[in-house]
Amino acid sequence: MSALIAQRLVRSAAAAGCAVRVRAHHSRHWASATFTGTRHALTLAAAASPAFDAWLAGLHDAEFDTRRELVADLALVERATVGGEVEARIEALTVAVEG
């Protein structure tokens, strides 16, 4: 799998009025008996703002373009304010979509 999840998150934040930067993105292969995919750990950063806070709060309900992979799970696992910026650590599971 690729960095599609990072691109999707950046686009989603931009649509919500937030300029988000990907500070780190680590991924590793994942498989179950029926699916293959990738586990992702991302660190995003943005200026502290009500819009960014609202976007983070709504991540669990977010919908993403799923042409090549499905976002099966997405969670905000840590949020910290550093100076005037907010860092958000997000974990996601993407699953390959046949077709």
Coordinates of N, CA and C in Angstrom, one line a residue:
M1 N 0.8 -1.2 0.0 CA 0.0 0.0 0.0 C 0.9 1.2 0.0
S2 N 0.3 2.3 -0.2 CA 1.1 3.6 -0.4 C 0.7 4.6 0.6
A3 N 1.1 5.8 0.2 CA 0.8 7.0 1.1 C -0.5 7.6 0.8
L4 N -1.4 6.8 0.2 CA -2.7 7.3 -0.1 C -3.5 7.8 1.1
I5 N -3.3 7.1 2.2 CA -4.0 7.6 3.4 C -3.5 9.0 3.9
A6 N -2.3 9.2 3.7 CA -1.7 10.6 4.1 C -2.3 11.6 3.2
Q7 N -2.4 11.3 1.9 CA -2.9 12.3 0.9 C -4.4 12.5 1.2
R8 N -5.1 11.5 1.5 CA -6.5 11.6 1.9 C -6.8 12.5 3.1
L9 N -5.9 12.3 4.1 CA -6.1 13.1 5.3 C -5.8 14.5 5.1
V10 N -4.7 14.8 4.3 CA -4.4 16.2 4.0 C -5.5 16.9 3.2
R11 N -6.1 16.2 2.2 CA -7.2 16.7 1.4 C -8.4 16.9 2.3
S12 N -8.7 16.0 3.2 CA -9.9 16.1 4.0 C -9.7 17.3 5.0
A13 N -8.6 17.5 5.5 CA -8.3 18.6 6.4 C -8.5 19.9 5.6
A14 N -7.9 20.0 4.4 CA -8.0 21.2 3.6 C -9.5 21.5 3.3
A15 N -10.3 20.5 3.0 CA -11.7 20.7 2.8 C -12.4 21.3 4.0
A16 N -11.8 21.0 5.2 CA -12.4 21.5 6.5 C -11.8 22.8 6.9
G17 N -10.9 23.4 6.0 CA -10.3 24.7 6.3 C -9.0 24.6 7.1
C18 N -8.3 23.5 7.1 CA -7.1 23.3 7.9 C -5.9 23.0 6.9
A19 N -4.8 23.7 7.1 CA -3.6 23.3 6.4 C -2.8 22.3 7.3
V20 N -2.8 21.1 6.9 CA -2.1 20.0 7.7 C -0.9 19.6 7.0
R21 N 0.2 19.3 7.7 CA 1.4 18.8 7.2 C 1.6 17.4 7.8
V22 N 2.1 16.5 7.0 CA 2.5 15.1 7.5 C 3.9 15.2 8.0
R23 N 4.1 15.0 9.3 CA 5.4 15.1 9.9 C 6.1 13.7 9.8
A24 N 5.3 12.7 9.9 CA 5.8 11.3 9.9 C 4.7 10.3 9.4
H25 N 5.2 9.3 8.7 CA 4.2 8.3 8.2 C 5.0 7.0 8.1
H26 N 4.6 6.1 9.0 CA 5.2 4.7 9.0 C 4.1 3.7 8.7
S27 N 4.5 2.7 7.9 CA 3.5 1.7 7.6 C 4.2 0.3 7.6
R28 N 3.3 -0.7 7.8 CA 3.8 -2.1 7.7 C 2.6 -2.9 7.2
H29 N 3.0 -4.0 6.5 CA 2.1 -4.9 5.9 C 1.2 -5.5 7.0
W30 N 0.0 -5.8 6.7 CA -0.9 -6.5 7.6 C -1.8 -7.5 6.8
A31 N -2.1 -8.6 7.5 CA -3.0 -9.6 6.8 C -3.8 -10.3 7.8
S32 N -5.0 -10.7 7.4 CA -5.8 -11.6 8.2 C -6.1 -12.8 7.4
A33 N -7.0 -13.7 7.8 CA -7.3 -14.8 7.0 C -8.0 -14.5 5.7
T34 N -8.7 -13.3 5.6 CA -9.4 -13.0 4.4 C -9.0 -11.7 3.7
F35 N -8.2 -10.8 4.4 CA -7.8 -9.5 3.9 C -6.3 -9.3 4.0
T36 N -5.8 -8.4 3.1 CA -4.5 -7.9 3.2 C -4.5 -6.4 3.2
G37 N -3.6 -5.8 3.8 CA -3.6 -4.4 3.9 C -2.4 -3.8 4.5
T38 N -2.5 -2.6 5.1 CA -1.4 -1.9 5.7 C -1.8 -1.2 7.0
R39 N -1.0 -1.3 8.0 CA -1.2 -0.5 9.2 C -0.4 0.7 9.1
H40 N -1.0 1.9 9.4 CA -0.3 3.1 9.3 C -0.2 3.9 10.6
A41 N 0.9 4.5 10.9 CA 1.0 5.4 12.0 C 1.5 6.8 11.4
L42 N 0.7 7.8 11.6 CA 1.0 9.1 11.0 C 1.0 10.2 12.1
T43 N 1.9 11.1 11.9 CA 1.9 12.3 12.8 C 1.6 13.5 11.9
L44 N 0.5 14.2 12.2 CA 0.1 15.4 11.5 C 0.3 16.6 12.3
A45 N 0.6 17.7 11.7 CA 0.7 19.0 12.4 C -0.1 20.1 11.7
A46 N -0.6 21.0 12.5 CA -1.4 22.1 11.9 C -1.4 23.2 13.0
A47 N -1.6 24.4 12.5 CA -1.8 25.5 13.5 C -3.0 25.2 14.4
A48 N -2.9 25.6 15.6 CA -4.0 25.4 16.5 C -5.2 26.2 16.1
S49 N -6.3 25.6 15.9 CA -7.5 26.4 15.5 C -8.8 25.5 15.8
P50 N -9.9 26.2 15.9 CA -11.2 25.5 16.1 C -11.5 24.6 14.9
A51 N -11.1 25.0 13.7 CA -11.4 24.1 12.6 C -10.6 22.8 12.6
F52 N -9.3 22.9 13.1 CA -8.5 21.7 13.2 C -9.1 20.8 14.3
D53 N -9.4 21.4 15.4 CA -10.0 20.6 16.5 C -11.3 19.9 16.0
A54 N -12.1 20.6 15.3 CA -13.4 20.0 14.8 C -13.1 18.9 13.8
W55 N -12.1 19.1 12.9 CA -11.7 18.0 12.0 C -11.2 16.8 12.7
L56 N -10.4 17.0 13.7 CA -9.9 15.8 14.5 C -11.0 15.1 15.2
A57 N -11.9 15.9 15.7 CA -13.0 15.2 16.4 C -13.9 14.4 15.5
G58 N -14.0 14.8 14.2 CA -14.8 14.1 13.3 C -14.2 13.0 12.5
L59 N -12.9 12.7 12.8 CA -12.2 11.7 12.0 C -12.8 10.3 12.0
H60 N -13.3 9.9 13.2 CA -13.8 8.6 13.3 C -15.0 8.3 12.4
D61 N -15.7 9.4 11.9 CA -16.8 9.3 11.0 C -16.5 9.7 9.5
A62 N -15.2 10.0 9.3 CA -14.8 10.5 8.0 C -14.9 9.4 6.9
E63 N -15.3 9.8 5.7 CA -15.4 9.0 4.5 C -14.2 9.4 3.6
F64 N -13.6 8.4 2.9 CA -12.5 8.6 2.0 C -12.7 7.9 0.7
D65 N -12.1 8.5 -0.3 CA -12.1 7.8 -1.6 C -11.5 6.5 -1.5
T66 N -12.1 5.4 -2.0 CA -11.6 4.1 -1.8 C -11.4 3.3 -3.1
R67 N -10.7 4.0 -4.1 CA -10.5 3.3 -5.4 C -9.6 2.1 -5.3
R68 N -8.5 2.2 -4.5 CA -7.6 1.1 -4.4 C -7.5 0.4 -3.0
E69 N -7.9 1.2 -2.0 CA -7.9 0.6 -0.7 C -9.0 1.2 0.1
L70 N -9.5 0.5 1.1 CA -10.5 0.9 2.0 C -9.9 1.2 3.3
V71 N -10.3 2.4 3.9 CA -9.9 2.7 5.2 C -10.8 2.0 6.2
A72 N -10.3 0.9 6.7 CA -11.1 0.0 7.6 C -11.2 0.5 9.0
D73 N -10.1 1.2 9.4 CA -10.1 1.7 10.8 C -9.3 2.9 10.9
L74 N -9.7 3.9 11.6 CA -8.9 5.2 11.7 C -9.2 5.7 13.1
A75 N -8.1 6.1 13.8 CA -8.3 6.6 15.2 C -7.2 7.6 15.5
L76 N -7.7 8.6 16.2 CA -6.8 9.6 16.8 C -6.3 9.1 18.1
V77 N -5.0 8.8 18.2 CA -4.5 8.1 19.4 C -3.8 9.1 20.4
E78 N -3.4 10.3 19.8 CA -2.7 11.3 20.7 C -2.8 12.6 20.1
R79 N -3.0 13.6 20.9 CA -3.1 15.0 20.5 C -2.3 15.8 21.5
A80 N -1.4 16.7 21.0 CA -0.6 17.5 21.8 C -0.4 18.9 21.2
T81 N -0.4 19.9 22.0 CA -0.1 21.2 21.6 C 1.4 21.5 21.9
V82 N 2.1 21.9 20.8 CA 3.5 22.3 20.9 C 3.7 23.7 20.3
G83 N 3.9 24.6 21.2 CA 3.9 26.0 20.8 C 2.6 26.4 20.3
G84 N 2.5 27.0 19.0 CA 1.2 27.3 18.4 C 0.7 26.2 17.5
E85 N 1.3 25.1 17.6 CA 0.8 24.0 16.7 C 0.3 22.8 17.4
V86 N -0.6 22.1 16.8 CA -1.2 20.9 17.3 C -0.6 19.7 16.5
E87 N -0.1 18.7 17.3 CA 0.4 17.5 16.6 C -0.6 16.4 17.0
A88 N -1.0 15.7 15.9 CA -2.0 14.6 16.1 C -1.4 13.3 15.6
R89 N -1.4 12.3 16.5 CA -0.9 11.0 16.0 C -2.1 10.1 15.7
I90 N -2.1 9.6 14.5 CA -3.3 8.9 14.0 C -2.8 7.5 13.6
E91 N -3.6 6.5 13.9 CA -3.4 5.1 13.4 C -4.5 4.7 12.5
A92 N -4.1 4.0 11.4 CA -5.2 3.6 10.4 C -4.8 2.2 9.9
L93 N -5.9 1.6 9.5 CA -5.7 0.3 8.8 C -6.4 0.5 7.4
T94 N -5.6 0.2 6.4 CA -6.2 0.2 5.0 C -6.2 -1.2 4.5
V95 N -7.2 -1.6 3.8 CA -7.4 -2.9 3.2 C -7.4 -2.8 1.7
A96 N -6.7 -3.7 1.0 CA -6.7 -3.7 -0.4 C -8.1 -4.0 -1.0
V97 N -8.5 -3.3 -2.0 CA -9.8 -3.5 -2.7 C -9.5 -4.1 -4.1
E98 N -10.1 -5.2 -4.3 CA -9.9 -5.8 -5.6 C -10.7 -5.1 -6.7
G99 N -10.2 -5.1 -7.9 CA -11.1 -4.5 -8.9 C -10.3 -3.6 -9.8

